[in-house]
């Protein structure tokens, strides 16, 4: 299936194995998309750094030109002297002791000024050289990232085409049986989680920002999953969570892996609405916690933003974008749509993605 995914490759597979194969392709597609977005973010940061270095280098070169001009003037004055004599010659030829002392002070001051000019010139030359080296390295890194981004995009396109071929090869009966099996697996995982006591039984209220993020995410329900999308018409998983919190006034990392790595962890039994729930060992999927054991997520290619059981995917943990904020005393949760707001197909725990994703 990984090579072609044609109908011949699916013959004789049971519904369980077929589901695992299809879910594996979904995960690979999302992992590739997340990898592309991570590279895109790194490239954007690199371009900003390159611009900053170029601006600093231009300033350093301007300053270097000014320092060279000043050093040239000092050298000419030292060679020519003033009135044909150097300060030291004038000091020796004067017949006035007090005048000689004044000349000595002037000579010392002139020497210090010349030394200062030369020291500034040396420092400016060194800084310009360092900035030029850094700018060259930044350019090399940008070119490398650009090539990597192209390879990641090609990988995403390949995985999505594989998914499309597999789905096109399935009969209506196979699709029905797959949906039934997947819903049963999700329900069993949700039951096991709730019975384990890992989630708090007492409802919690969100912070003001968490409530705003939840409201925004709720308004996106029904919009399609599109890899790399950050709204307003479509989203991928981390595009939804990052935009939800952006609309709540807090900037968080763009990719699911960076959200997991950079935001403070929170135990599942302390989850409050607005927290982010992260999935798979490599943090390749993320959703926003609603409360009552449910999340809002942009599930996968071909699906829509919806409310799902928190155990629709294998849990890694949870993070909180605003750990220092106090929860609201009261909160009226936004109303959720019926029907598709409940059970949702997810990914199985087998063959979890091994690559980073966004």
PDB file of N, CA and C in Angstrom, residues 25 50 63 76 84 86 117 129 131 156 160 209 236 255 261 274 288 294 313 315 322 331 334 342:
ATOM      1  N   UNK A  25      -1.440   5.820   6.574  1.00  0.00           N
ATOM      2  CA  UNK A  25      -1.239   6.796   5.503  1.00  0.00           C
ATOM      3  C   UNK A  25      -1.703   8.188   5.926  1.00  0.00           C
ATOM      4  N   UNK A  50      18.478  37.079   8.283  1.00  0.00           N
ATOM      5  CA  UNK A  50      19.320  37.521   7.175  1.00  0.00           C
ATOM      6  C   UNK A  50      19.114  39.008   6.895  1.00  0.00           C
ATOM      7  N   UNK A  63      30.026  52.899   8.721  1.00  0.00           N
ATOM      8  CA  UNK A  63      30.866  53.353   9.829  1.00  0.00           C
ATOM      9  C   UNK A  63      32.341  53.107   9.532  1.00  0.00           C
ATOM     10  N   UNK A  76      47.511  62.215   7.517  1.00  0.00           N
ATOM     11  CA  UNK A  76      47.995  63.374   6.779  1.00  0.00           C
ATOM     12  C   UNK A  76      48.462  64.487   7.713  1.00  0.00           C
ATOM     13  N   UNK A  84      53.921  73.298   9.280  1.00  0.00           N
ATOM     14  CA  UNK A  84      55.175  72.714   8.860  1.00  0.00           C
ATOM     15  C   UNK A  84      55.912  71.967   9.936  1.00  0.00           C
ATOM     16  N   UNK A  86      55.711  69.253  13.471  1.00  0.00           N
ATOM     17  CA  UNK A  86      54.901  68.353  14.279  1.00  0.00           C
ATOM     18  C   UNK A  86      54.742  68.937  15.671  1.00  0.00           C
ATOM     19  N   UNK A 117      41.262  56.838  17.244  1.00  0.00           N
ATOM     20  CA  UNK A 117      40.804  56.654  15.866  1.00  0.00           C
ATOM     21  C   UNK A 117      41.211  55.287  15.329  1.00  0.00           C
ATOM     22  N   UNK A 129      33.730  42.357   9.417  1.00  0.00           N
ATOM     23  CA  UNK A 129      34.127  41.008   8.990  1.00  0.00           C
ATOM     24  C   UNK A 129      33.223  39.946   9.613  1.00  0.00           C
ATOM     25  N   UNK A 131      30.131  40.322  10.767  1.00  0.00           N
ATOM     26  CA  UNK A 131      28.794  40.412  10.201  1.00  0.00           C
ATOM     27  C   UNK A 131      28.742  39.842   8.786  1.00  0.00           C
ATOM     28  N   UNK A 156       4.629  15.589   1.099  1.00  0.00           N
ATOM     29  CA  UNK A 156       3.210  15.779   1.429  1.00  0.00           C
ATOM     30  C   UNK A 156       2.334  15.402   0.242  1.00  0.00           C
ATOM     31  N   UNK A 160      -0.528  12.415   0.229  1.00  0.00           N
ATOM     32  CA  UNK A 160      -1.939  12.715  -0.001  1.00  0.00           C
ATOM     33  C   UNK A 160      -2.464  11.974  -1.231  1.00  0.00           C
ATOM     34  N   UNK A 209      -8.640  34.133  28.421  1.00  0.00           N
ATOM     35  CA  UNK A 209      -8.031  33.839  27.118  1.00  0.00           C
ATOM     36  C   UNK A 209      -8.413  32.452  26.640  1.00  0.00           C
ATOM     37  N   UNK A 236      -5.328  23.192   9.417  1.00  0.00           N
ATOM     38  CA  UNK A 236      -4.777  21.905   9.836  1.00  0.00           C
ATOM     39  C   UNK A 236      -4.774  21.914  11.355  1.00  0.00           C
ATOM     40  N   UNK A 255       3.704  24.972  15.170  1.00  0.00           N
ATOM     41  CA  UNK A 255       3.628  23.533  14.939  1.00  0.00           C
ATOM     42  C   UNK A 255       3.272  22.787  16.213  1.00  0.00           C
ATOM     43  N   UNK A 261       6.758  21.221  22.909  1.00  0.00           N
ATOM     44  CA  UNK A 261       8.095  21.438  23.462  1.00  0.00           C
ATOM     45  C   UNK A 261       8.190  22.725  24.266  1.00  0.00           C
ATOM     46  N   UNK A 274      -9.680  25.116  26.783  1.00  0.00           N
ATOM     47  CA  UNK A 274      -8.676  25.976  26.160  1.00  0.00           C
ATOM     48  C   UNK A 274      -7.290  25.364  26.148  1.00  0.00           C
ATOM     49  N   UNK A 288      -7.765  21.163  20.770  1.00  0.00           N
ATOM     50  CA  UNK A 288      -8.078  22.105  21.852  1.00  0.00           C
ATOM     51  C   UNK A 288      -9.146  21.500  22.750  1.00  0.00           C
ATOM     52  N   UNK A 294     -13.867  16.029  25.854  1.00  0.00           N
ATOM     53  CA  UNK A 294     -13.940  16.236  24.409  1.00  0.00           C
ATOM     54  C   UNK A 294     -12.939  17.299  23.976  1.00  0.00           C
ATOM     55  N   UNK A 313      -7.436   9.819  19.430  1.00  0.00           N
ATOM     56  CA  UNK A 313      -6.065   9.532  19.016  1.00  0.00           C
ATOM     57  C   UNK A 313      -5.252   9.164  20.253  1.00  0.00           C
ATOM     58  N   UNK A 315      -3.026   9.467  23.210  1.00  0.00           N
ATOM     59  CA  UNK A 315      -2.623  10.660  23.950  1.00  0.00           C
ATOM     60  C   UNK A 315      -1.136  10.668  24.278  1.00  0.00           C
ATOM     61  N   UNK A 322      -1.465  29.585  28.836  1.00  0.00           N
ATOM     62  CA  UNK A 322      -1.496  30.681  29.810  1.00  0.00           C
ATOM     63  C   UNK A 322      -1.460  30.140  31.244  1.00  0.00           C
ATOM     64  N   UNK A 331     -18.327  30.552  33.662  1.00  0.00           N
ATOM     65  CA  UNK A 331     -18.119  30.540  32.221  1.00  0.00           C
ATOM     66  C   UNK A 331     -19.252  29.783  31.552  1.00  0.00           C
ATOM     67  N   UNK A 334     -19.580  27.937  24.774  1.00  0.00           N
ATOM     68  CA  UNK A 334     -20.312  28.108  23.514  1.00  0.00           C
ATOM     69  C   UNK A 334     -21.047  26.827  23.153  1.00  0.00           C
ATOM     70  N   UNK A 342     -20.036  14.951  17.826  1.00  0.00           N
ATOM     71  CA  UNK A 342     -19.663  13.883  18.755  1.00  0.00           C
ATOM     72  C   UNK A 342     -18.532  13.036  18.240  1.00  0.00           C
TER      73      UNK A 342
END
